Short mmCIF file of C-alpha atoms and ligand atoms in Angstrom, two decimals:
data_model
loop_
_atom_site.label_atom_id
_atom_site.label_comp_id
_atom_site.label_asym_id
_atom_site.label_seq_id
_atom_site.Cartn_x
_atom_site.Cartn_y
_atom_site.Cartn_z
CA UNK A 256 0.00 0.00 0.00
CA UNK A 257 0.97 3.52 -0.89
CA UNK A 258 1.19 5.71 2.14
CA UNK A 259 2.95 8.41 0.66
CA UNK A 260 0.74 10.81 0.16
CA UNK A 261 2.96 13.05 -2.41
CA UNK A 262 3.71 9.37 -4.05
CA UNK A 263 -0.29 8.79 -4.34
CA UNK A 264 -0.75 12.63 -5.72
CA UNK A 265 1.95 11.74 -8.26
CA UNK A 266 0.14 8.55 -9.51
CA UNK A 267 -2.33 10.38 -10.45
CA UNK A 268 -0.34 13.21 -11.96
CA UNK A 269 1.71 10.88 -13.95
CA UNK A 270 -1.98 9.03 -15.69
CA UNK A 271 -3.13 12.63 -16.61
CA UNK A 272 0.44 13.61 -18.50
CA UNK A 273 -0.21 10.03 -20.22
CA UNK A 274 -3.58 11.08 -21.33
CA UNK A 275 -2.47 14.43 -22.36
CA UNK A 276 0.51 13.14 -23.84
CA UNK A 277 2.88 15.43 -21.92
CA UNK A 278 7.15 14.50 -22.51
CA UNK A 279 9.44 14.20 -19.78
CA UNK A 280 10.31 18.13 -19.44
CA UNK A 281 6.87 19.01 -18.91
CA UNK A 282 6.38 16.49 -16.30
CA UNK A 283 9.35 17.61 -14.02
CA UNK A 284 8.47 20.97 -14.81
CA UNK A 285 5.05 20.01 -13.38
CA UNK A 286 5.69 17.90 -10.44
CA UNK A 287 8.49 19.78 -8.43
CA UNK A 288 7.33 23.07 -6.65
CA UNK A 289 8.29 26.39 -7.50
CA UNK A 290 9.95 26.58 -3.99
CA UNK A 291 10.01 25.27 -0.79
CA UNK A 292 10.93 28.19 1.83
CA UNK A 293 12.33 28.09 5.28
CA UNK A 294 12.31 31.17 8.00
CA UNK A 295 12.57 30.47 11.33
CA UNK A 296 9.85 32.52 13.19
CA UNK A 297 10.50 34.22 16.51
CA UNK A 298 7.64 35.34 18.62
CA UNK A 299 7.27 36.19 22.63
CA UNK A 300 6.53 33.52 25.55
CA UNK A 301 4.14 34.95 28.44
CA UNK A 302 6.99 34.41 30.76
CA UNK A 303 9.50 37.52 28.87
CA UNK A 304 11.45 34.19 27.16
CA UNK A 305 11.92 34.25 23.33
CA UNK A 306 10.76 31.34 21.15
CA UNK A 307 11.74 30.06 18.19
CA UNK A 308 10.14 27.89 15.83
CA UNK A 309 10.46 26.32 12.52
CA UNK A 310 8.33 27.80 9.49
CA UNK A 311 7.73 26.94 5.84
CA UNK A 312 6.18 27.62 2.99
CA UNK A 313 5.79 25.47 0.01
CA UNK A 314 4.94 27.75 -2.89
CA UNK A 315 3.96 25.13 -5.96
CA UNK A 316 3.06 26.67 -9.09
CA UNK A 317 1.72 30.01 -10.04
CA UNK A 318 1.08 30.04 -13.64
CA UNK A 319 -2.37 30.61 -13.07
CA UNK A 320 -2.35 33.24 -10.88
CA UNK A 321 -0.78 33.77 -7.29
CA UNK A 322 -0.28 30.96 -5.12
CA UNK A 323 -2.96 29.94 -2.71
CA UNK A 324 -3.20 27.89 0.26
CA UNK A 325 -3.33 26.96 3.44
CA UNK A 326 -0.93 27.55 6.81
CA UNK A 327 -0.65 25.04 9.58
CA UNK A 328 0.59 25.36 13.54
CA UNK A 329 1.14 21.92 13.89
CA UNK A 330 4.64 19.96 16.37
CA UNK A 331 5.18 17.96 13.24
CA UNK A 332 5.56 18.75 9.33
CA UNK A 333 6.09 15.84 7.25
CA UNK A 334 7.09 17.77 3.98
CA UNK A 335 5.98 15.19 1.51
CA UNK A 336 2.39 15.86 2.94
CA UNK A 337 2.78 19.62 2.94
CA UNK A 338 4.02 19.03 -0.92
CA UNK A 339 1.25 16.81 -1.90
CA UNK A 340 -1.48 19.54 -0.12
CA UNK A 341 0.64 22.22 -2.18
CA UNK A 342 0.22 20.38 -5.54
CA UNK A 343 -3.59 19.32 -4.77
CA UNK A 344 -4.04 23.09 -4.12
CA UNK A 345 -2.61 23.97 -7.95
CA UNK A 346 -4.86 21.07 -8.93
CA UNK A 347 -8.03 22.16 -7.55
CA UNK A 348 -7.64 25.95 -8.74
CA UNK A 349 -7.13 25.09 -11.63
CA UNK A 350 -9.93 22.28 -11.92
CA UNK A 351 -12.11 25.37 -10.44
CA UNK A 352 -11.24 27.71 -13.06
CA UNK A 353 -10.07 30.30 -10.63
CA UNK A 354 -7.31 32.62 -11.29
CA UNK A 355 -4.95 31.59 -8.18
CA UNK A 356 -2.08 28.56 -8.30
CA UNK A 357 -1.07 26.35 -5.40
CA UNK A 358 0.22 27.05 -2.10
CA UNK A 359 0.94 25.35 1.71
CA UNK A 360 2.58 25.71 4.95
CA UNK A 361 3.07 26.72 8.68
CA UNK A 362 4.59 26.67 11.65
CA UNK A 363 6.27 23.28 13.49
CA UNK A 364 4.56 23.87 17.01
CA UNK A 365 1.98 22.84 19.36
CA UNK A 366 -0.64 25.71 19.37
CA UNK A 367 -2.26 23.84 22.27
CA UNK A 368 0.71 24.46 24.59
CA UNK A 369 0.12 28.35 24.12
CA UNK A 370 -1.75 30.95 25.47
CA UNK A 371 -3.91 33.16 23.41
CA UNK A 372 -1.34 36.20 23.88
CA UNK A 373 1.41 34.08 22.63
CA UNK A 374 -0.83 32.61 19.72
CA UNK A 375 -1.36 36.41 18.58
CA UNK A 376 2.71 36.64 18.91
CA UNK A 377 2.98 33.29 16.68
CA UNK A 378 0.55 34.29 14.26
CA UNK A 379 2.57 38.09 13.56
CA UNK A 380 6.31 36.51 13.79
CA UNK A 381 5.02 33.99 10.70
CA UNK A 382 3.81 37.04 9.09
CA UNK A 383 7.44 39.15 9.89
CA UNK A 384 9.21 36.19 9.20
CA UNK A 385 7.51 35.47 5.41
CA UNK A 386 6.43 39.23 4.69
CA UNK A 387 8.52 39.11 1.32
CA UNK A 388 7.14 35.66 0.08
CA UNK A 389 3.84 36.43 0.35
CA UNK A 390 1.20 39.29 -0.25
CA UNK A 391 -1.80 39.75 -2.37
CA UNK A 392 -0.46 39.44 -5.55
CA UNK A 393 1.94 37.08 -5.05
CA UNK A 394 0.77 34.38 -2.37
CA UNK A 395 -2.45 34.57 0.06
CA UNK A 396 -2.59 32.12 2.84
CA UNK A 397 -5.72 30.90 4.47
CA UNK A 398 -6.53 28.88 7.76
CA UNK A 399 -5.46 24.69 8.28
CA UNK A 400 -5.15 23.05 11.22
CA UNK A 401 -5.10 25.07 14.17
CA UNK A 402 -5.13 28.09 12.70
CA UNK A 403 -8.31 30.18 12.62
CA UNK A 404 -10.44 33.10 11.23
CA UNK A 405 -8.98 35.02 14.59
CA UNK A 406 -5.36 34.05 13.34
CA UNK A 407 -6.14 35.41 10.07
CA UNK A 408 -6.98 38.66 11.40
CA UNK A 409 -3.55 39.47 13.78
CA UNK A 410 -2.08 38.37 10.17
CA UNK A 411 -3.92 40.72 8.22
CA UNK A 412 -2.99 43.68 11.08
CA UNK A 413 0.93 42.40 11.07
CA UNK A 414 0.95 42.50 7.48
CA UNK A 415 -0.42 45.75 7.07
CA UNK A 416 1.49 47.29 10.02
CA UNK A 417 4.80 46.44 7.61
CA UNK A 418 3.33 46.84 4.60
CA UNK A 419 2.10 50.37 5.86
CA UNK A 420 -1.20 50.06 4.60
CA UNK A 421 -4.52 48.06 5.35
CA UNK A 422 -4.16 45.41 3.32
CA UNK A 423 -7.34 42.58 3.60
CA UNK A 424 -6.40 40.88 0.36
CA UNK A 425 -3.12 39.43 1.92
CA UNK A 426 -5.33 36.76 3.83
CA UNK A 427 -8.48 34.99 3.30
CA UNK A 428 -10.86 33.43 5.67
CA UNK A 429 -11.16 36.02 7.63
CA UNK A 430 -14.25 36.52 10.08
CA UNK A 431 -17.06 38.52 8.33
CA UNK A 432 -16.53 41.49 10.53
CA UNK A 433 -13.00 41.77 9.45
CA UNK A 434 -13.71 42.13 6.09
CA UNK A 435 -14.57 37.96 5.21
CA UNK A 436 -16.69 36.60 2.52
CA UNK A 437 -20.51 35.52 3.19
CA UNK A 438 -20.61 31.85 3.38
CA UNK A 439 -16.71 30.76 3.75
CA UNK A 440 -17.15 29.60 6.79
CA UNK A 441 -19.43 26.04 5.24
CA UNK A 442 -18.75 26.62 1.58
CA UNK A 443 -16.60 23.45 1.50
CA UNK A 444 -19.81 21.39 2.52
CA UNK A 445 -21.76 23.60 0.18
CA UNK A 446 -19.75 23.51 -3.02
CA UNK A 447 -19.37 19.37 -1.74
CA UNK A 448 -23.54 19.35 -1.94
CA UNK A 449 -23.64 20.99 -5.37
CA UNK A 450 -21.26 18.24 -6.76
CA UNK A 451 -23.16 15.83 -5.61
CA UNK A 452 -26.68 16.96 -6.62
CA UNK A 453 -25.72 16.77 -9.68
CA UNK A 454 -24.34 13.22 -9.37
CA UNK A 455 -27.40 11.95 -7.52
CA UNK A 456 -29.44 13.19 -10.61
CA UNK A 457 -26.99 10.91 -13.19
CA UNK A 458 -27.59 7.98 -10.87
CA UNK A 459 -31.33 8.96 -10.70
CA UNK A 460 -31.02 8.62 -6.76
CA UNK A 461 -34.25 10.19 -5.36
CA UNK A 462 -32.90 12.44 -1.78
CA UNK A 463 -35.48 11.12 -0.04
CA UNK A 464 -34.46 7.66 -0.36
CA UNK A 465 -30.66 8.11 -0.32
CA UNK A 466 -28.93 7.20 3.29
CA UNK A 467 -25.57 8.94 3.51
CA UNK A 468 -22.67 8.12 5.92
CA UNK A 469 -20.30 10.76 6.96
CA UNK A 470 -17.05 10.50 8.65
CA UNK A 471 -15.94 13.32 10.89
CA UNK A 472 -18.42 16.22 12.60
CA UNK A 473 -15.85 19.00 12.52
CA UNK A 474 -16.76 22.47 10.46
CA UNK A 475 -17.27 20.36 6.76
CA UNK A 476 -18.49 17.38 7.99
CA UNK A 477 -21.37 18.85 10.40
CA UNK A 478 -21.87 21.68 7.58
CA UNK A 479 -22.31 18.40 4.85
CA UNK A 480 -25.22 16.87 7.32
CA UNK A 481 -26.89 19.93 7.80
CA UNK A 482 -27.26 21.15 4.62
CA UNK A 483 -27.97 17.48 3.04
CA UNK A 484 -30.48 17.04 5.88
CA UNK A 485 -32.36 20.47 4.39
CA UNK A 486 -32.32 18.95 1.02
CA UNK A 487 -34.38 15.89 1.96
CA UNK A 488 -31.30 13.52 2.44
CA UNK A 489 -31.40 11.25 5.10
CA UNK A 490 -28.20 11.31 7.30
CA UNK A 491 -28.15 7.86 8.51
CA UNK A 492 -24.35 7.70 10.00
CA UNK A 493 -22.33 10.24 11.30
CA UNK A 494 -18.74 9.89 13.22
CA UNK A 495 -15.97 11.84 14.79
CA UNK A 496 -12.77 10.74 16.78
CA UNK A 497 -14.47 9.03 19.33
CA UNK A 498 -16.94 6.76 17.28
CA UNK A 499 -20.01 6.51 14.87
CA UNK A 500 -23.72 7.39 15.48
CA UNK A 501 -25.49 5.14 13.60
CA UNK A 502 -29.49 5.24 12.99
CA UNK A 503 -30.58 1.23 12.35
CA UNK A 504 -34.06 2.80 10.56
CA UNK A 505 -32.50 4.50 8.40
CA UNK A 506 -34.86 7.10 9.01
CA UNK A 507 -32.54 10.16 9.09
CA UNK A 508 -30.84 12.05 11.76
CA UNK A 509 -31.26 15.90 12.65
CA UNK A 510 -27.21 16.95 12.59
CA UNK A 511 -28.32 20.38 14.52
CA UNK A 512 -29.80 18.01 17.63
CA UNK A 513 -26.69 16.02 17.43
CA UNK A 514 -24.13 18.80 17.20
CA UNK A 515 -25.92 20.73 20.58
CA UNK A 516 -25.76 16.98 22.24
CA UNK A 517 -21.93 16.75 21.28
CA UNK A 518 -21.59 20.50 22.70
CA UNK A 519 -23.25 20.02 25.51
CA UNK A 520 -22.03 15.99 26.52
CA UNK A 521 -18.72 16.36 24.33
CA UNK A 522 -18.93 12.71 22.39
CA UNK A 523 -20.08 11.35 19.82
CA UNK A 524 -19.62 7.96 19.62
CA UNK A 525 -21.68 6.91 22.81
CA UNK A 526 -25.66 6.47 21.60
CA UNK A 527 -26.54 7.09 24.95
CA UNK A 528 -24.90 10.29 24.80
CA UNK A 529 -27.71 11.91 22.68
CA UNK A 530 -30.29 11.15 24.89
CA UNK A 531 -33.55 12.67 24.04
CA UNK A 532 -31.95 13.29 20.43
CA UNK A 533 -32.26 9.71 19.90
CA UNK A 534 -33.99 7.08 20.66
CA UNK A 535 -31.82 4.60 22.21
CA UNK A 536 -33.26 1.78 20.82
CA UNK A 537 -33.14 2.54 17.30
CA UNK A 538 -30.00 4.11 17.73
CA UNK A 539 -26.17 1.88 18.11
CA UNK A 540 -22.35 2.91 18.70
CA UNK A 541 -20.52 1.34 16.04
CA UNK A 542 -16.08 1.51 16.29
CA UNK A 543 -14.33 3.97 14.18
CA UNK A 544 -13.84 1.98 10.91
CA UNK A 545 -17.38 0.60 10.50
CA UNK A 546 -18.86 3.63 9.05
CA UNK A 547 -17.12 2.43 5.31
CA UNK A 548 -18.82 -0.99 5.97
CA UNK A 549 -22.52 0.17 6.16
CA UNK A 550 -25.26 -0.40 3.77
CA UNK A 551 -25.63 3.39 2.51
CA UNK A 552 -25.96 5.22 -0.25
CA UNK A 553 -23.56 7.81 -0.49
CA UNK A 554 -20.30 8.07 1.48
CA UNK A 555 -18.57 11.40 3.03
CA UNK A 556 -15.34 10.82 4.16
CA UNK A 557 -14.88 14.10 5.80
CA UNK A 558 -12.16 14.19 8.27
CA UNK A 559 -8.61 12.24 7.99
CA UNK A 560 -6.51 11.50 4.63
CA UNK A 561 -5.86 7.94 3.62
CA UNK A 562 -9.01 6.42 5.32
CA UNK A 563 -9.97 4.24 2.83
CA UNK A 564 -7.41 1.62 1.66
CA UNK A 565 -6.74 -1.32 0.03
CA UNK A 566 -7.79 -3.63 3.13
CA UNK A 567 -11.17 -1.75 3.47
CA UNK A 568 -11.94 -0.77 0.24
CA UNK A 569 -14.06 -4.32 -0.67
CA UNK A 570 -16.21 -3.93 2.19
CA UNK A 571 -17.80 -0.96 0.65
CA UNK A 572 -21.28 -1.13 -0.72
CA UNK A 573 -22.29 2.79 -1.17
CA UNK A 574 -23.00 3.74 -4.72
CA UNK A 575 -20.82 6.65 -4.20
CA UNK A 576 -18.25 8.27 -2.41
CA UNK A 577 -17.72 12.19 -2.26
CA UNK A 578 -14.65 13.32 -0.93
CA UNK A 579 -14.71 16.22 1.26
CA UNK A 580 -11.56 15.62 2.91
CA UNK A 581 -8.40 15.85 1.09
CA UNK A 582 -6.74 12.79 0.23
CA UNK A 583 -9.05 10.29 2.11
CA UNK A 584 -9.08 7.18 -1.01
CA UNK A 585 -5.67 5.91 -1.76
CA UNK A 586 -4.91 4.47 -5.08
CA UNK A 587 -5.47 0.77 -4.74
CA UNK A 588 -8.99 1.66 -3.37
CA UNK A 589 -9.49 3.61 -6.16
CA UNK A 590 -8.86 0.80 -8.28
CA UNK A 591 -11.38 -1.25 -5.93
CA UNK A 592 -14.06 0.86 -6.37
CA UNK A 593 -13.06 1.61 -9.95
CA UNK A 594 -13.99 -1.97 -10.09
CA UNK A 595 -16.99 -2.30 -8.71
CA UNK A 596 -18.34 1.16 -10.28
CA UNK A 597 -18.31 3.08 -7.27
CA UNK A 598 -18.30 6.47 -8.45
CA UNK A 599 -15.97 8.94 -6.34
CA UNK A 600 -16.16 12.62 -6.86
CA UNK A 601 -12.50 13.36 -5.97
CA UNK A 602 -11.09 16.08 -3.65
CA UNK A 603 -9.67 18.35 -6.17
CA UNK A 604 -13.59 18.80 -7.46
CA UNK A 605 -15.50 17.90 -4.19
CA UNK A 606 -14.00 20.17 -1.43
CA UNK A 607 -13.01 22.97 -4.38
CA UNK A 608 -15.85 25.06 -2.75
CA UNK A 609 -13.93 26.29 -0.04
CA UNK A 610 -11.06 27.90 -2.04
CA UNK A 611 -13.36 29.13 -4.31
CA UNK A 612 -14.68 31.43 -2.21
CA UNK A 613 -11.58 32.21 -0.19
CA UNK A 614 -10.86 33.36 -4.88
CA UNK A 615 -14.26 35.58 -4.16
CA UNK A 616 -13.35 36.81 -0.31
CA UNK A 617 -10.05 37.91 -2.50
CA UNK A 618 -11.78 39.83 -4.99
CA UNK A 619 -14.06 41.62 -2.79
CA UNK A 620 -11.40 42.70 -1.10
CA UNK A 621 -9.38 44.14 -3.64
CA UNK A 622 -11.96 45.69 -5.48
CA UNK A 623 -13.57 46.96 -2.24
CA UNK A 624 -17.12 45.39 -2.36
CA UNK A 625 -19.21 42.51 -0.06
CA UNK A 626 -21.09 40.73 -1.56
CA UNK A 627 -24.47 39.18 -0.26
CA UNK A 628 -24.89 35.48 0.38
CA UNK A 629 -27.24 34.62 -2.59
CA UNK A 630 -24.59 36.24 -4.68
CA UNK A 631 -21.47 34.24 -3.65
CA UNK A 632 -24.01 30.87 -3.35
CA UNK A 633 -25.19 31.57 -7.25
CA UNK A 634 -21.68 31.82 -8.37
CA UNK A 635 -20.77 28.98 -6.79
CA UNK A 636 -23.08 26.62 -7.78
CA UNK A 637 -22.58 27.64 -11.47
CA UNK A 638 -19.16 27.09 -11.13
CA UNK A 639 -18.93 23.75 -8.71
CA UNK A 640 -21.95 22.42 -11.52
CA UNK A 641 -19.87 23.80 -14.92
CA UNK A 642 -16.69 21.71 -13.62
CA UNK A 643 -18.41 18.92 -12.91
CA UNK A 644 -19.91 18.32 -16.04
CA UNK A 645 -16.52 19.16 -17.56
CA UNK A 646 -14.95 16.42 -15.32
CA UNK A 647 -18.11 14.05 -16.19
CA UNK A 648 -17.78 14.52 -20.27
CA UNK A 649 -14.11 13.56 -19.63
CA UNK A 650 -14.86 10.53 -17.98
CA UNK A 651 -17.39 9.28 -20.51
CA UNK A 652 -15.59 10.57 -24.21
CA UNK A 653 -12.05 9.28 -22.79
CA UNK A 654 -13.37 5.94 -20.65
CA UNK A 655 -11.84 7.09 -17.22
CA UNK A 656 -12.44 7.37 -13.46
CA UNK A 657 -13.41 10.34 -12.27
CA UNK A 658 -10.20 11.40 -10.85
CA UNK A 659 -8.92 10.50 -13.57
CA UNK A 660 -10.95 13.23 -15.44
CA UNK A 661 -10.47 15.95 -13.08
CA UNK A 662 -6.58 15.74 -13.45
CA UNK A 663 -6.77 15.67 -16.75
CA UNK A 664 -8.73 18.87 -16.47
CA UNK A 665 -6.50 20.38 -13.97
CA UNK A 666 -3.21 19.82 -15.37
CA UNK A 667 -4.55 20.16 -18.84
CA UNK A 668 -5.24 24.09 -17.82
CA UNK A 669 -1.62 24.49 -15.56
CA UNK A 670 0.14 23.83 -19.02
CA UNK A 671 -2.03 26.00 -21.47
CA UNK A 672 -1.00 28.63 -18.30
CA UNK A 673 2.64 27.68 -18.39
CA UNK A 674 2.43 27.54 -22.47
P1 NAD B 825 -12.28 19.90 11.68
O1 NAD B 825 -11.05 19.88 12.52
O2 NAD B 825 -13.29 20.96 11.92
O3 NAD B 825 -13.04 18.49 11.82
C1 NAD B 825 -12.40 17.26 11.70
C2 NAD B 825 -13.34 16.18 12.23
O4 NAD B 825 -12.74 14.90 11.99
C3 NAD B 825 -13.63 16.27 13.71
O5 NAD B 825 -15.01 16.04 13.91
C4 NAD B 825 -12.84 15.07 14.28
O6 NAD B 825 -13.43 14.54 15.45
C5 NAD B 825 -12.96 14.10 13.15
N1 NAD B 825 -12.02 12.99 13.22
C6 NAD B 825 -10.71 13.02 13.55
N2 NAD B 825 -10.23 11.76 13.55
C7 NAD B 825 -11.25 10.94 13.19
C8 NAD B 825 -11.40 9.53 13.03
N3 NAD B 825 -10.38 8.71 13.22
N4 NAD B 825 -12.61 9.04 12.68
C9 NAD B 825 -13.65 9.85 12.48
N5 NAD B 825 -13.57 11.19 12.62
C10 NAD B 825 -12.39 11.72 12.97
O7 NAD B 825 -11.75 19.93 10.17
P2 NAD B 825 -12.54 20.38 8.87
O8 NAD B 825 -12.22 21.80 8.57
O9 NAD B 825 -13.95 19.95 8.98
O10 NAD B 825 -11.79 19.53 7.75
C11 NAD B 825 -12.10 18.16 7.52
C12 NAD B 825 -11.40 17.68 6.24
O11 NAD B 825 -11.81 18.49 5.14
C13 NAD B 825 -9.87 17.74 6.25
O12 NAD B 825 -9.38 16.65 5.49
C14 NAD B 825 -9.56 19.03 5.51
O13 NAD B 825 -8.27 19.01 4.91
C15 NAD B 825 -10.67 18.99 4.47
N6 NAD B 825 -10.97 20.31 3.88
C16 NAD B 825 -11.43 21.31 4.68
C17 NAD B 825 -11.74 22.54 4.11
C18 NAD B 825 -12.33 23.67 4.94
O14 NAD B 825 -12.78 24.66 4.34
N7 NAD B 825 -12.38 23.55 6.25
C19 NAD B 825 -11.54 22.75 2.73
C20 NAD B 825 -11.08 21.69 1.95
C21 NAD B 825 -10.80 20.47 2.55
#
């Protein structure tokens, strides 16, 4: 099994340049990054003592427009991952049509070890640390792990403190008050359900009688439920760290019930923990891995990368799976599935929604507007449905997967960039 998850982004890379024909030069010129930078970053402890941590920045490819992407505080980088995230970024721009190329990095440290003071100190020292490798029209970071709307704001300030002027296009995801777009905060989940309402009407799967299982209850993953719960979907399945909820009816779950019970009791897994949410005896704790195995309709794997393997892969029986998280199917699953016609709407297209409006938060900063929800929802749905019946004419006319197609999209549009 591949668990190298630059190796498994590479696989894929490599079937596209067959497709499009693409000679050796192109491919290295394609697969490397653009650079990988290093600054260590210096910031204030409570106690008077100075810090000092390592940070990076993996800056991919920009022929498309500036790079784009997220920034981590997290004790351990491996830098194959933080390569692989970099090049999925320039994939999914570019598979969303946006004007912005690929981008990744952070900060090796424990955010949970500091206060909230030295947090603000963190998030500024990054910011003094990479102020010449970044900026609005060169490379705009966004939040990852552990790194918030509220970070992006003492960014924002640090930034414009050196750069001498306010400057609210050098960060996205900021909190609406601080000059954020409408709807970034689920517009992962919602570009996700746009995807796959269009998939659902291909496989002529009626909402009201299509179960869906998703892993993780974080922001996309609680955000999926809810809205697919609106939509007549019935949420049958829904997990975090701790376990799966599982309803044996199949009769559908309210995610806003169980997300106040997990607030209030703090777990998930435990049935009983949802107490007048659910009825206990329709309702059954299942471990971790089981959520794959269940008899469902459509799959979300929305939390961890590499979750669905070789060794698991066979004891799927969903029709589909749609990948909100990044990375979650590796390689020889997607050859299982492949197999048995599982259709998998792949990260690059599925979870594009979130970056896409991070493109319009951008925009409205720079050209000094806000726009209202309806107006950043309407553009996004014409956009998440345009590329995926791009992606789905590529997979009928040429005969392959689905990831397949939306590679062959993405790097198909990096080179006309780069050409
Ligand atoms: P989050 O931290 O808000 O939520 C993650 C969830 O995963 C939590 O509920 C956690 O309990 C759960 N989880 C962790 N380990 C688990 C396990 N072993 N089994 C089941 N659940 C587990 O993160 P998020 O922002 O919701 O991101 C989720 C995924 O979506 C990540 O892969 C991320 O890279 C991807 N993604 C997020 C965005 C975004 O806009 N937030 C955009 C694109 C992709």
């Amino acid at each position: 099994m591949t668990n190298n998850p630059f190796a498994n982004v590479l696989q894929y890379f490599t079937t596209a340049a067959d497709h499009l024909e693409l000679d050796k030069t192109w491919r290295e010129r394609l697969q490397d990054p653009d650079r990988v930078i290093e600054h260590e970053v210096s910031f204030e402890l409570d106690s008077g003592k100075k810090k000092k941590v390592h940070g990076y920045r993996v800056q991919f490819n920009n022929a498309r427009g500036p790079y784009k992407g997220g920034l981590r505080f997290h004790p351990e980088v491996a830098i194959d991952e933080v390569k692989s995230l970099a090049f999925l970024m320039a994939l999914k721009c570019a598979v969303a049509d946006i004007p912005m190329g690929g981008g990744k990095g952070g900060a090796q440290v424990n955010p949970k070890e500091l206060s909230g003071a030295e947090l603000e100190r963190l998030a500024r020292g990054w910011v003094q640390a990479f102020y010449h490798d970044i900026g609005p029209d060169k490379d705009i970071p966004a939040p990852d792990v552990y790194t918030s709307p509220q970070v992006m704001t003492w960014m924002v300030d640090e930034y414009s403190k050196i750069a001498g002027t306010y400057t609210p296009s050098s960060f996205t995801g900021k909190p609406l008050g601080k000059d954020g777009s409408e709807a970034r905060d689920y517009s992962t989940s919602q570009g996700g359900f746009y995807v796959l309402r269009e998939l659902a009407r291909k496989l002529n799967l009626n909402p009201e009688k299509t179960t869906v299982a998703i892993q993780g209850f974080g922001n996309v993953g609680y955000n999926a439920a809810r809205i697919l719960n609106q939509a007549g979907y019935k949420i049958v399945a829904v997990s975090d760290s701790k376990g799966v909820l599982y309803d044996k009816r199949h009769q559908g779950m309210d995610p806003d019930n169980i997300r106040r019970q997990k607030e209030e009791k703090g777990v998930i897994g435990n049935a009983y923990c949802v107490g007048s949410v659910c009825d206990v005896e329709h309702y059954t704790e299942l471990s971790n891995g089981d959520i794959f195995k269940l008899d469902v309709d459509i799959i979300i794997p929305a939390a961890l990368g590499g979750v669905l393997t070789r060794e698991n892969a066979d004891t799927v029986r969903a029709k589909a799976i749609v990948e909100l998280a990044n990375g979650p199917v590796t390689p020889e699953a997607d050859a299982v599935f492949e197999k048995k016609n599982i259709f998998v709407i792949p990260d690059i297209l599925a979870n594009a929604g979130g970056v896409i409006v991070s493109y319009y938060e951008w925009f409205q900063n720079k050209q000094d507007e806000h726009w209202d929800e309806d107006r950043v929802l309407d553009q996004l749905k014409a956009n998440m449905v345009k590329q995926f019946n791009n992606i789905w004419t590529i997979h009928q006319s040429k005969g392959v997967p689905p990831r397949t197609a939306a590679y062959i999209l993405g790097v198909g549009r990096i080179v006309e960039a780069m050409q």
